[in-house]
């Protein structure tokens, strides 16, 4: 401790009197412990200033070290049978972040998952589509360009951003903890440095009656997902260079639940991007459908690159037809 | 003791300055609802919004007030307005002075009527985001919304720019804005996370791009461009996503080593590198 104090004193002296005079002042530092020293007031002041400066440096440093994951509200109450909503929040606290992956557990015997809304999430692209089932919330996603906080237009200050809203239907009386069992947040620095992270669990007190303070959750999304443009690509890095379709869109209300694809006359089937096309000749119209968590749909069409009626496909039937007609004509002519 | 107290005050001032410095930005965000698309009769002329209200030049016009036009009095405009062969005061007997607004005679023909017609108004609304700032000569300004191209513009002669996203659905967005110079090199993007509300104009002003220094950046992103097309976008993301939870094989091992974290697997760290170099 004495060493730390000495370092502070030297630092403060250096700051105030400059390096040139440090040598001549060094003897004075040695008499710091003498309370009757004529410079004791000054030294006390330096000491206090040193502590204050330390506080400044420490508090400034911790501003960028306190990225928080927490629930809003942190503690709430709910009634059995009445839905309750809690928001999972990310507060960068001055840090610039661009990737998040986490897992949260909840007691299945107390909470029945009703819905998971991601439409207002600050996550732009989902690496792992958020899921809320079997006692676990899972999500992973990125924020291209980084996220330092949601801007408040009134003050231009930065605040926390929403990651997802969890809707539960409490099934019986009890205390339900929402615990972070895994969480990783990465800085937007190009080096994938991990952010120093603090997590704060959530708590839902479930009662049998109207003792609950939380308002009943009532939400209806009638807006389809945003329009989007799928892209057919080939790359040797995936699916052995075969034709693959990639797609992504946003839903500003409840969030994207899943995608479906239909190639030509085939039925729609559930799909994830990147999706290996079954018809590699690209002569079918492809339909990609985004479905949000409320069931609204946005279907977009990708026109076939190649025509079904190629030169080769009509050559053989045409030749057969011509030969048949010539044969009939020749046969009739001979008969006459 | 007094010196100590002064030093404490100095430390507090320093602390405040540090916080202020950290939070100060020249960029400002403001949200306004255009008077010409707010479904209200702002100037009490019984006409609402563009195009019904003549005070509105567009849906994004912020003022519905009708412009005041002072017509030249008919009795002083050198025209025979009532086609009676006489022009202006005092020749035309319908004129009391040069400031008389009508050349017509004392006897009026016909009746009055409504000043303006009514009818069922179609409510047109607008939700826009407008970026304003300055860049350098010949810069192209590009905006991404949630990682997807949303618009671009060129700087004007005075190096200023205004880029409007003409129609955007309400919601939470991460906007990235960057400048591209004449050599095709891009600045680092500025990122703004905003909640966009319906029927509002959101202005992000005070953005400033400095000239890219020679030799600091290349035309293509140095990392994360997995398909080597000089862009980092959804295609690169999809390639990485394909290998998520899979063992790396073939040439992708070298690609991961060269352009991503090089840890031999696709993890969140690799997606973070993609997000950092994202060009859309």
Coordinates of C-alpha atoms in Angstrom, one line a residue:
Chain A
X1 CA 0.0 0.0 0.0
X2 CA 2.9 2.3 0.9
X3 CA 4.4 1.6 -2.5
X4 CA 1.2 2.5 -4.3
X5 CA 1.0 5.7 -2.3
X6 CA 4.6 6.6 -3.1
X7 CA 3.9 6.0 -6.8
X8 CA 0.9 8.3 -6.6
X9 CA 3.0 11.0 -4.8
X10 CA 5.7 10.8 -7.5
X11 CA 3.0 11.0 -10.2
X12 CA 1.4 14.0 -8.6
X13 CA 4.7 15.8 -8.1
X14 CA 5.7 15.0 -11.7
X15 CA 2.4 16.5 -12.9
X16 CA 2.5 19.6 -10.8
X17 CA 6.2 20.6 -10.6
X18 CA 7.4 19.0 -13.8
X19 CA 10.1 16.4 -14.3
X20 CA 13.0 18.9 -14.1
X21 CA 12.4 19.7 -10.5
X22 CA 11.6 16.1 -9.5
X23 CA 15.2 15.5 -8.6
X24 CA 15.4 18.4 -6.2
X25 CA 12.1 17.6 -4.7
X26 CA 12.8 14.0 -4.1
X27 CA 14.3 14.6 -0.7
X28 CA 11.1 16.3 0.4
X29 CA 9.2 13.1 -0.5
X30 CA 11.3 11.2 2.0
X31 CA 10.0 13.3 4.9
X32 CA 6.4 12.8 4.0
X33 CA 5.8 10.9 7.2
X34 CA 6.8 13.8 9.4
X35 CA 3.5 15.5 10.4
X36 CA 5.3 18.6 11.5
X37 CA 7.0 19.2 8.2
X38 CA 6.5 22.7 6.9
X39 CA 5.2 21.2 3.6
X40 CA 2.8 18.8 5.3
X41 CA -0.3 20.8 4.1
X42 CA 1.0 20.7 0.5
X43 CA 1.8 17.1 0.8
X44 CA -1.6 16.3 2.2
X45 CA -3.1 18.1 -0.6
X46 CA -1.0 16.2 -3.1
X47 CA -2.1 13.0 -1.5
X48 CA -5.8 13.9 -1.7
X49 CA -5.3 15.0 -5.2
X50 CA -3.6 11.7 -6.0
X51 CA -6.6 9.8 -4.6
X52 CA -9.0 12.1 -6.5
X53 CA -7.0 11.6 -9.7
X54 CA -7.0 7.9 -9.1
X55 CA -10.7 8.0 -8.7
X56 CA -11.0 9.9 -12.0
X57 CA -8.8 7.4 -13.8
X58 CA -10.6 4.4 -12.2
X59 CA -14.0 5.7 -12.9
X60 CA -13.2 6.6 -16.5
X61 CA -11.7 3.2 -17.0
X62 CA -14.7 1.4 -15.6
X63 CA -17.0 3.3 -17.8
X64 CA -15.8 1.1 -20.7
X65 CA -15.7 -2.0 -18.6
X66 CA -19.2 -2.4 -17.4
X67 CA -21.2 -3.7 -20.4
X68 CA -24.4 -5.0 -18.8
X69 CA -26.9 -7.7 -19.6
X70 CA -30.0 -7.6 -17.5
X71 CA -33.7 -7.9 -17.4
X72 CA -36.2 -5.0 -17.4
X73 CA -37.9 -5.1 -15.0
X74 CA -35.3 -6.8 -12.9
X75 CA -37.9 -7.9 -10.3
X76 CA -41.6 -8.2 -11.1
X77 CA -44.7 -10.0 -10.0
X78 CA -47.2 -12.0 -12.0
X79 CA -50.4 -13.9 -11.6
X80 CA -51.0 -17.5 -12.4
X81 CA -52.5 -17.7 -15.9
X82 CA -51.9 -14.1 -16.8
X83 CA -49.0 -13.5 -19.2
X84 CA -46.0 -11.6 -18.1
X85 CA -43.4 -9.8 -20.2
X86 CA -39.7 -9.2 -19.4
X87 CA -37.2 -7.5 -21.7
X88 CA -33.7 -8.7 -22.1
X89 CA -31.5 -5.6 -22.3
X90 CA -27.9 -4.8 -23.3
X91 CA -26.3 -1.7 -22.0
X92 CA -22.8 -1.1 -23.6
X93 CA -22.0 1.6 -21.0
X94 CA -19.6 3.4 -23.3
X95 CA -18.2 0.3 -25.1
X96 CA -18.7 -0.3 -28.8
X97 CA -20.0 -3.9 -29.3
X98 CA -20.8 -6.0 -32.3
X99 CA -21.5 -9.6 -31.4
X100 CA -23.6 -11.3 -28.7
X101 CA -24.2 -14.9 -27.7
X102 CA -26.0 -16.0 -24.6
X103 CA -28.0 -18.6 -22.8
X104 CA -30.6 -18.0 -20.0
X105 CA -32.4 -20.6 -18.1
X106 CA -35.8 -20.4 -16.5
X107 CA -37.8 -22.8 -14.3
X108 CA -40.1 -24.9 -16.7
X109 CA -42.3 -25.9 -13.8
X110 CA -43.2 -22.3 -13.1
X111 CA -43.1 -20.5 -16.5
X112 CA -44.6 -21.7 -19.7
X113 CA -43.0 -19.8 -22.7
X114 CA -45.6 -18.0 -24.7
X115 CA -43.7 -15.8 -27.1
X116 CA -40.3 -14.4 -27.9
X117 CA -40.3 -11.0 -29.6
X118 CA -37.2 -9.9 -31.5
X119 CA -38.6 -7.3 -33.9
X120 CA -37.3 -4.4 -31.9
X121 CA -33.9 -6.0 -31.1
X122 CA -30.7 -4.1 -31.7
X123 CA -29.3 -7.3 -33.2
X124 CA -29.3 -6.9 -37.0
X125 CA -28.4 -10.3 -38.2
X126 CA -29.0 -13.5 -36.3
X127 CA -26.3 -16.2 -36.2
X128 CA -28.5 -18.4 -34.2
X129 CA -32.2 -17.6 -34.4
X130 CA -33.5 -16.8 -30.9
X131 CA -35.4 -19.6 -29.2
X132 CA -37.3 -19.9 -26.0
X133 CA -38.1 -23.5 -25.1
X134 CA -37.3 -26.4 -22.7
X135 CA -36.3 -24.0 -19.9
X136 CA -33.7 -22.2 -22.0
X137 CA -33.4 -19.0 -24.0
X138 CA -30.7 -19.1 -26.7
X139 CA -29.6 -16.4 -29.1
X140 CA -26.6 -15.3 -31.0
X141 CA -26.3 -12.4 -33.4
X142 CA -24.2 -9.5 -34.8
X143 CA -24.5 -5.8 -35.2
X144 CA -22.6 -4.7 -38.3
X145 CA -20.9 -1.4 -37.6
X146 CA -21.2 -1.8 -33.9
X147 CA -23.6 -0.7 -31.1
X148 CA -22.6 1.9 -28.5
X149 CA -26.2 2.5 -27.2
X150 CA -29.6 3.5 -28.4
X151 CA -29.6 7.3 -29.1
X152 CA -32.2 9.3 -27.2
X153 CA -33.2 12.1 -29.6
X154 CA -34.2 14.3 -26.8
X155 CA -30.8 14.4 -25.2
X156 CA -28.5 12.7 -27.8
X157 CA -27.3 10.5 -24.9
X158 CA -26.8 6.7 -25.4
X159 CA -28.9 4.2 -23.5
X160 CA -29.5 0.5 -23.4
X161 CA -30.9 -1.5 -26.3
X162 CA -33.4 -4.3 -26.3
X163 CA -32.2 -7.8 -27.3
X164 CA -35.5 -9.7 -27.0
X165 CA -38.8 -9.6 -25.1
X166 CA -39.7 -12.8 -23.3
X167 CA -43.4 -13.6 -22.7
X168 CA -44.3 -16.2 -20.1
X169 CA -47.5 -17.7 -18.8
X170 CA -46.9 -18.5 -15.1
X171 CA -48.3 -22.0 -14.3
X172 CA -48.1 -22.0 -10.5
X173 CA -47.2 -19.9 -7.5
X174 CA -43.5 -19.5 -6.8
X175 CA -40.4 -17.6 -7.4
X176 CA -38.9 -17.9 -10.9
X177 CA -35.3 -16.9 -11.5
X178 CA -34.0 -16.0 -15.0
X179 CA -30.3 -16.9 -14.8
X180 CA -27.5 -16.2 -17.3
X181 CA -25.8 -19.6 -17.7
X182 CA -23.6 -18.4 -20.6
X183 CA -22.9 -15.0 -22.1
X184 CA -20.4 -13.6 -24.4
X185 CA -20.3 -10.0 -25.8
X186 CA -17.5 -8.9 -28.2
X187 CA -16.1 -5.5 -28.9
X188 CA -16.3 -3.8 -32.3
X189 CA -12.5 -3.5 -32.6
X190 CA -11.8 -5.9 -35.5
X191 CA -9.8 -8.1 -33.1
X192 CA -12.8 -9.9 -31.5
X193 CA -11.8 -8.8 -28.1
X194 CA -14.2 -9.9 -25.4
X195 CA -16.0 -7.1 -23.5
X196 CA -15.9 -7.1 -19.8
X197 CA -19.4 -8.2 -18.9
X198 CA -21.7 -8.0 -16.0
X199 CA -24.9 -10.0 -15.9
X200 CA -27.9 -9.5 -13.6
X201 CA -30.5 -12.2 -13.2
X202 CA -34.2 -11.5 -13.4
X203 CA -36.8 -12.5 -10.8
X204 CA -40.5 -13.1 -11.3
X205 CA -42.7 -13.5 -8.1
X206 CA -45.8 -15.5 -9.1
X207 CA -48.9 -15.1 -7.1
X208 CA -52.3 -16.7 -7.3
X209 CA -54.4 -13.6 -7.5
X210 CA -54.4 -10.0 -8.3
X211 CA -51.4 -9.3 -6.0
X212 CA -49.3 -9.1 -9.1
X213 CA -48.3 -5.6 -10.2
X214 CA -47.3 -6.4 -13.8
X215 CA -49.9 -5.6 -16.4
X216 CA -51.4 -8.3 -18.5
X217 CA -49.5 -8.7 -21.7
X218 CA -51.5 -8.0 -24.8
X219 CA -49.8 -7.7 -28.1
X220 CA -50.9 -8.1 -31.7
X221 CA -48.6 -7.9 -34.7
X222 CA -50.4 -7.5 -38.0
X223 CA -47.5 -6.2 -40.0
X224 CA -45.7 -8.6 -42.4
X225 CA -41.9 -8.9 -42.4
X226 CA -40.0 -6.3 -44.5
X227 CA -39.5 -6.9 -48.2
X228 CA -36.2 -8.5 -49.2
X229 CA -34.2 -9.7 -52.1
X230 CA -32.7 -13.3 -51.9
X231 CA -29.5 -13.9 -53.9
X232 CA -28.4 -17.1 -55.7
X233 CA -24.7 -17.6 -55.3
X234 CA -22.0 -20.2 -55.8
X235 CA -18.8 -20.4 -53.8
X236 CA -16.4 -23.2 -53.3
X237 CA -16.4 -22.7 -49.6
X238 CA -19.9 -24.1 -49.2
X239 CA -22.0 -26.9 -50.7
X240 CA -19.1 -27.8 -53.0
X241 CA -19.7 -24.7 -55.2
X242 CA -23.3 -25.6 -56.0
X243 CA -26.1 -23.1 -56.5
X244 CA -27.1 -21.8 -53.1
X245 CA -29.7 -19.2 -52.1
X246 CA -29.1 -16.7 -49.3
X247 CA -31.7 -14.5 -47.7
X248 CA -32.4 -12.4 -44.6
X249 CA -35.0 -9.8 -43.6
X250 CA -36.3 -8.0 -40.6
X251 CA -39.7 -7.9 -38.9
X252 CA -40.1 -4.7 -36.9
X253 CA -42.8 -6.0 -34.7
X254 CA -42.6 -9.6 -33.4
X255 CA -39.5 -10.6 -35.2
X256 CA -38.7 -13.3 -37.8
X257 CA -39.7 -16.8 -36.7
X258 CA -38.6 -18.8 -39.7
X259 CA -38.2 -19.0 -43.5
X260 CA -39.8 -21.3 -46.1
X261 CA -38.7 -22.1 -49.7
X262 CA -40.6 -23.4 -52.7
X263 CA -38.9 -24.4 -55.9
X264 CA -41.2 -24.6 -58.9
X265 CA -44.1 -26.9 -58.3
X266 CA -42.6 -28.3 -55.1
X267 CA -44.3 -27.6 -51.8
X268 CA -43.0 -24.9 -49.4
X269 CA -40.5 -26.3 -46.9
X270 CA -38.8 -24.8 -43.9
X271 CA -35.3 -23.5 -44.7
X272 CA -32.3 -21.7 -43.3
X273 CA -29.9 -19.4 -45.2
X274 CA -27.7 -20.5 -46.9
X275 CA -29.9 -23.0 -48.6
X276 CA -28.7 -25.5 -51.2
X277 CA -31.1 -25.5 -54.1
X278 CA -32.5 -28.9 -55.1
X279 CA -33.0 -27.8 -58.7
X280 CA -29.4 -26.9 -59.8
X281 CA -30.5 -26.1 -63.4
X282 CA -32.1 -22.8 -62.1
X283 CA -35.1 -23.1 -64.5
X284 CA -37.8 -22.9 -61.8
X285 CA -39.3 -19.9 -60.1
X286 CA -38.2 -19.9 -56.5
X287 CA -40.4 -18.5 -53.7
X288 CA -38.9 -17.5 -50.4
X289 CA -41.3 -16.8 -47.5
X290 CA -40.4 -15.0 -44.3
X291 CA -42.8 -15.7 -41.4
X292 CA -42.9 -13.6 -38.3
X293 CA -43.7 -14.8 -34.8
X294 CA -47.3 -13.7 -35.1
X295 CA -47.7 -15.7 -38.4
X296 CA -47.6 -12.8 -40.8
X297 CA -45.9 -13.6 -44.1
X298 CA -43.8 -11.9 -46.7
X299 CA -43.2 -13.9 -49.9
X300 CA -40.7 -12.9 -52.5
X301 CA -40.1 -14.4 -55.9
X302 CA -36.8 -15.2 -57.7
X303 CA -37.3 -15.6 -61.4
X304 CA -35.6 -18.6 -63.1
X305 CA -32.2 -17.8 -64.7
X306 CA -32.7 -20.4 -67.4
X307 CA -35.7 -21.2 -69.6
X308 CA -37.3 -24.6 -69.2
X309 CA -37.5 -24.7 -73.1
X310 CA -33.9 -24.8 -74.0
X311 CA -32.7 -25.5 -77.6
X312 CA -31.7 -29.0 -76.5
X313 CA -35.1 -29.7 -74.9
X314 CA -37.1 -29.0 -78.1
X315 CA -34.6 -30.4 -80.7
X316 CA -35.5 -34.1 -80.2
X317 CA -39.3 -33.8 -80.2
X318 CA -39.1 -31.5 -83.2
X319 CA -36.9 -34.0 -85.1
X320 CA -39.3 -36.8 -84.3
X321 CA -42.3 -34.8 -85.4
X322 CA -40.7 -33.8 -88.7
X323 CA -39.7 -37.4 -89.4
X324 CA -43.2 -38.6 -88.6
X325 CA -44.8 -36.0 -90.9
X326 CA -42.4 -36.8 -93.7
X327 CA -43.1 -40.6 -93.3
X328 CA -46.9 -40.0 -93.5
X329 CA -46.5 -37.8 -96.6
X330 CA -44.2 -40.3 -98.2
X331 CA -46.6 -43.2 -97.4
X332 CA -49.6 -41.4 -98.8
X333 CA -47.7 -40.4 -102.0
X334 CA -46.7 -44.1 -102.6
X335 CA -50.3 -45.2 -102.0
X336 CA -51.5 -42.8 -104.7
Chain B
X1 CA -5.7 22.3 3.9
X2 CA -6.9 24.9 1.5
X3 CA -4.5 23.7 -1.1
X4 CA -5.8 20.2 -0.6
X5 CA -9.4 21.4 -1.0
X6 CA -8.4 23.2 -4.2
X7 CA -6.8 20.1 -5.6
X8 CA -10.0 18.1 -4.8
X9 CA -12.1 20.7 -6.7
X10 CA -9.6 20.5 -9.5
X11 CA -10.0 16.7 -9.6
X12 CA -13.8 17.0 -9.6
X13 CA -13.6 19.5 -12.5
X14 CA -11.2 17.1 -14.3
X15 CA -13.7 14.3 -13.7
X16 CA -16.6 16.3 -15.1
X17 CA -14.5 17.3 -18.1
X18 CA -13.6 13.6 -18.7
X19 CA -17.3 12.6 -18.7
X20 CA -18.3 15.6 -20.8
X21 CA -15.6 14.8 -23.3
X22 CA -16.6 11.2 -23.5
X23 CA -20.3 12.1 -24.1
X24 CA -19.8 15.1 -26.3
X25 CA -20.4 14.6 -30.0
X26 CA -21.0 17.0 -32.8
X27 CA -23.6 14.7 -34.2
X28 CA -27.1 15.5 -33.2
X29 CA -30.3 13.6 -33.6
X30 CA -33.7 15.2 -33.8
X31 CA -37.2 13.9 -34.7
X32 CA -39.9 16.1 -36.2
X33 CA -43.3 15.4 -37.5
X34 CA -43.9 17.3 -40.8
X35 CA -46.9 19.5 -40.6
X36 CA -47.8 18.5 -44.2
X37 CA -48.2 14.8 -43.3
X38 CA -49.5 14.9 -39.7
X39 CA -53.2 14.6 -40.6
X40 CA -53.9 17.9 -38.8
X41 CA -55.1 21.3 -40.1
X42 CA -52.1 23.2 -38.7
X43 CA -52.9 26.6 -40.3
X44 CA -56.7 26.4 -39.8
X45 CA -57.6 26.9 -43.4
X46 CA -59.8 23.7 -43.4
X47 CA -57.3 22.0 -45.7
X48 CA -55.1 19.2 -44.4
X49 CA -51.7 18.1 -45.5
X50 CA -50.1 17.7 -48.9
X51 CA -51.4 17.9 -51.6
X52 CA -54.7 19.3 -50.4
X53 CA -53.2 22.3 -48.5
X54 CA -51.7 24.8 -50.9
X55 CA -49.2 25.8 -48.2
X56 CA -47.6 22.4 -48.6
X57 CA -45.0 21.8 -51.2
X58 CA -44.4 18.1 -50.3
X59 CA -45.2 15.5 -47.6
X60 CA -42.0 16.5 -45.8
X61 CA -42.8 20.2 -45.8
X62 CA -42.6 21.3 -42.1
X63 CA -45.0 24.3 -42.5
X64 CA -48.6 24.2 -43.7
X65 CA -49.1 27.9 -43.7
X66 CA -50.3 29.2 -47.0
X67 CA -47.9 31.6 -48.7
X68 CA -49.3 35.1 -48.9
X69 CA -49.5 36.4 -52.5
X70 CA -50.5 40.0 -53.0
X71 CA -52.1 40.3 -56.4
X72 CA -51.6 43.3 -58.6
X73 CA -54.8 45.3 -58.5
X74 CA -56.8 44.9 -61.7
X75 CA -57.2 48.7 -61.9
X76 CA -53.5 49.2 -62.1
X77 CA -52.2 46.1 -64.1
X78 CA -52.4 47.6 -67.7
X79 CA -54.9 44.9 -68.6
X80 CA -58.5 45.0 -69.7
X81 CA -59.6 42.4 -67.2
X82 CA -63.4 42.7 -67.7
X83 CA -63.1 42.9 -71.5
X84 CA -65.2 46.1 -71.8
X85 CA -62.7 47.9 -74.0
X86 CA -61.5 50.1 -71.1
X87 CA -58.3 49.6 -69.2
X88 CA -57.5 50.5 -65.5
X89 CA -58.4 53.7 -63.5
X90 CA -59.7 56.1 -64.5
X91 CA -60.6 54.9 -68.0
X92 CA -62.6 51.9 -66.7
X93 CA -65.7 53.1 -64.9
X94 CA -65.6 49.9 -62.7
X95 CA -62.4 51.2 -61.1
X96 CA -62.6 53.5 -58.0
X97 CA -58.8 53.9 -57.9
X98 CA -55.5 52.3 -59.1
X99 CA -55.7 50.1 -56.1
X100 CA -59.2 48.8 -56.8
X101 CA -58.9 45.0 -57.2
X102 CA -61.7 44.7 -59.7
X103 CA -62.4 46.4 -63.0
X104 CA -65.9 44.9 -63.2
X105 CA -68.8 47.3 -63.1
X106 CA -71.0 47.9 -60.2
X107 CA -73.5 45.3 -61.2
X108 CA -72.3 41.7 -60.5
X109 CA -73.6 38.8 -62.5
X110 CA -73.9 35.3 -61.0
X111 CA -73.7 34.1 -57.5
X112 CA -71.2 33.0 -54.9
X113 CA -70.0 29.6 -54.2
X114 CA -67.6 27.7 -52.1
X115 CA -64.1 29.0 -52.0
X116 CA -62.7 25.5 -52.3
X117 CA -64.1 22.1 -52.9
X118 CA -64.2 19.3 -50.4
X119 CA -64.0 15.6 -50.9
X120 CA -62.7 12.5 -49.3
X121 CA -59.0 13.1 -48.4
X122 CA -56.5 10.3 -48.7
X123 CA -54.2 10.3 -45.7
X124 CA -50.7 10.1 -46.9
X125 CA -48.0 9.7 -44.3
X126 CA -44.2 9.8 -44.4
X127 CA -41.5 8.3 -42.3
X128 CA -38.0 9.3 -43.3
X129 CA -34.4 9.4 -42.0
X130 CA -32.2 12.3 -43.2
X131 CA -28.4 12.3 -42.8
X132 CA -26.6 15.7 -43.1
X133 CA -22.9 16.5 -42.8
X134 CA -19.7 17.2 -44.6
X135 CA -17.1 15.0 -46.3
X136 CA -14.4 15.6 -48.8
X137 CA -14.2 16.4 -52.5
X138 CA -15.8 13.7 -54.6
X139 CA -16.9 11.6 -51.7
X140 CA -19.8 9.1 -52.1
X141 CA -21.8 8.7 -49.0
X142 CA -23.3 5.3 -48.3
X143 CA -25.9 4.4 -45.7
X144 CA -26.7 0.9 -44.5
X145 CA -29.8 0.1 -42.4
X146 CA -29.3 -3.1 -40.3
X147 CA -26.4 -4.0 -42.5
X148 CA -28.3 -3.7 -45.8
X149 CA -27.7 -0.9 -48.4
X150 CA -30.3 1.8 -47.8
X151 CA -29.1 4.7 -50.0
X152 CA -26.1 6.7 -51.3
X153 CA -25.4 10.2 -52.5
X154 CA -22.5 12.4 -53.7
X155 CA -21.2 15.4 -51.8
X156 CA -22.2 18.9 -53.2
X157 CA -19.7 21.5 -54.3
X158 CA -19.3 22.8 -50.8
X159 CA -18.5 19.2 -49.6
X160 CA -21.8 19.0 -47.7
X161 CA -24.2 16.2 -48.2
X162 CA -27.9 15.4 -47.5
X163 CA -28.9 11.8 -47.8
X164 CA -32.6 10.9 -47.3
X165 CA -34.0 7.4 -46.8
X166 CA -37.3 8.2 -48.5
X167 CA -39.5 5.6 -46.9
X168 CA -38.7 3.3 -44.0
X169 CA -40.9 1.2 -41.8
X170 CA -41.0 2.2 -38.1
X171 CA -38.7 0.1 -35.8
X172 CA -35.3 -0.2 -34.3
X173 CA -32.4 0.3 -36.7
X174 CA -28.6 0.4 -36.7
X175 CA -27.6 2.9 -39.3
X176 CA -24.0 2.8 -40.6
X177 CA -22.8 5.7 -42.7
X178 CA -19.4 5.9 -44.5
X179 CA -17.7 7.8 -47.2
X180 CA -16.0 6.4 -50.3
X181 CA -13.3 8.4 -52.0
X182 CA -12.6 8.7 -55.7
X183 CA -10.1 5.7 -55.4
X184 CA -12.8 3.5 -54.0
X185 CA -11.4 3.5 -50.5
X186 CA -13.9 3.7 -47.6
X187 CA -13.7 5.5 -44.3
X188 CA -14.7 3.6 -41.1
X189 CA -18.4 3.8 -40.7
X190 CA -20.2 5.9 -38.1
X191 CA -22.9 3.8 -36.4
X192 CA -26.2 5.2 -35.0
X193 CA -28.8 3.1 -33.2
X194 CA -32.2 4.7 -33.4
X195 CA -35.8 3.9 -32.7
X196 CA -37.7 5.2 -35.8
X197 CA -41.3 6.2 -35.1
X198 CA -44.1 6.4 -37.6
X199 CA -44.9 9.7 -39.5
X200 CA -41.7 11.4 -38.3
X201 CA -38.6 12.8 -40.0
X202 CA -35.5 11.8 -38.1
X203 CA -32.5 14.1 -38.7
X204 CA -29.0 13.0 -38.0
X205 CA -26.9 16.1 -38.4
X206 CA -23.3 17.2 -37.9
X207 CA -21.7 14.1 -39.4
X208 CA -18.1 14.8 -40.6
X209 CA -15.9 12.7 -42.7
X210 CA -12.2 13.5 -43.0
X211 CA -10.1 12.8 -46.1
X212 CA -8.6 9.3 -46.0
X213 CA -4.9 9.5 -45.5
X214 CA -2.7 7.9 -48.2
X215 CA -1.6 4.4 -47.4
X216 CA -3.9 3.9 -44.4
X217 CA -6.6 1.7 -46.1
X218 CA -6.9 -0.2 -49.3
X219 CA -9.9 -0.5 -51.6
X220 CA -10.8 -4.0 -50.4
X221 CA -11.4 -4.9 -46.7
X222 CA -8.2 -6.5 -45.3
X223 CA -10.1 -9.2 -43.5
X224 CA -13.6 -10.9 -43.5
X225 CA -14.0 -10.8 -47.3
X226 CA -14.4 -14.5 -47.6
X227 CA -15.4 -14.6 -51.3
X228 CA -12.9 -12.0 -52.3
X229 CA -15.3 -9.6 -54.0
X230 CA -14.1 -6.6 -52.1
X231 CA -17.2 -6.5 -50.0
X232 CA -18.2 -7.9 -46.6
X233 CA -21.9 -8.6 -46.8
X234 CA -24.5 -11.3 -46.4
X235 CA -22.7 -13.6 -48.8
X236 CA -19.6 -13.7 -46.5
X237 CA -21.9 -14.0 -43.5
X238 CA -23.6 -17.0 -45.1
X239 CA -20.3 -18.7 -45.9
X240 CA -19.3 -18.3 -42.2
X241 CA -22.7 -19.3 -41.0
X242 CA -22.5 -22.5 -43.1
X243 CA -19.5 -23.6 -41.1
X244 CA -21.0 -22.7 -37.7
X245 CA -21.0 -25.9 -35.6
X246 CA -19.2 -27.8 -38.3
X247 CA -15.6 -29.0 -38.5
X248 CA -13.7 -26.9 -41.1
X249 CA -12.6 -28.7 -44.2
X250 CA -10.7 -28.1 -47.4
X251 CA -9.8 -24.7 -48.6
X252 CA -12.0 -23.0 -46.0
X253 CA -9.4 -23.9 -43.4
X254 CA -7.0 -21.5 -45.1
X255 CA -9.7 -18.9 -45.7
X256 CA -10.6 -18.9 -42.0
X257 CA -7.0 -18.6 -41.0
X258 CA -6.3 -15.8 -43.4
X259 CA -9.5 -13.7 -43.1
X260 CA -11.0 -14.6 -39.8
X261 CA -9.7 -15.4 -36.3
X262 CA -7.6 -18.3 -37.4
X263 CA -8.6 -20.4 -34.4
X264 CA -9.7 -23.4 -36.7
X265 CA -13.4 -23.0 -36.1
X266 CA -16.3 -20.7 -36.8
X267 CA -17.3 -19.0 -33.6
X268 CA -18.8 -15.7 -32.4
X269 CA -15.3 -14.1 -32.7
X270 CA -15.3 -14.7 -36.4
X271 CA -18.7 -13.1 -36.8
X272 CA -17.4 -10.1 -34.8
X273 CA -14.6 -9.7 -37.3
X274 CA -17.3 -9.8 -40.1
X275 CA -19.4 -7.2 -38.4
X276 CA -16.4 -4.9 -37.9
X277 CA -15.4 -5.0 -41.6
X278 CA -19.0 -5.0 -42.9
X279 CA -19.5 -3.0 -46.0
X280 CA -23.0 -4.1 -47.0

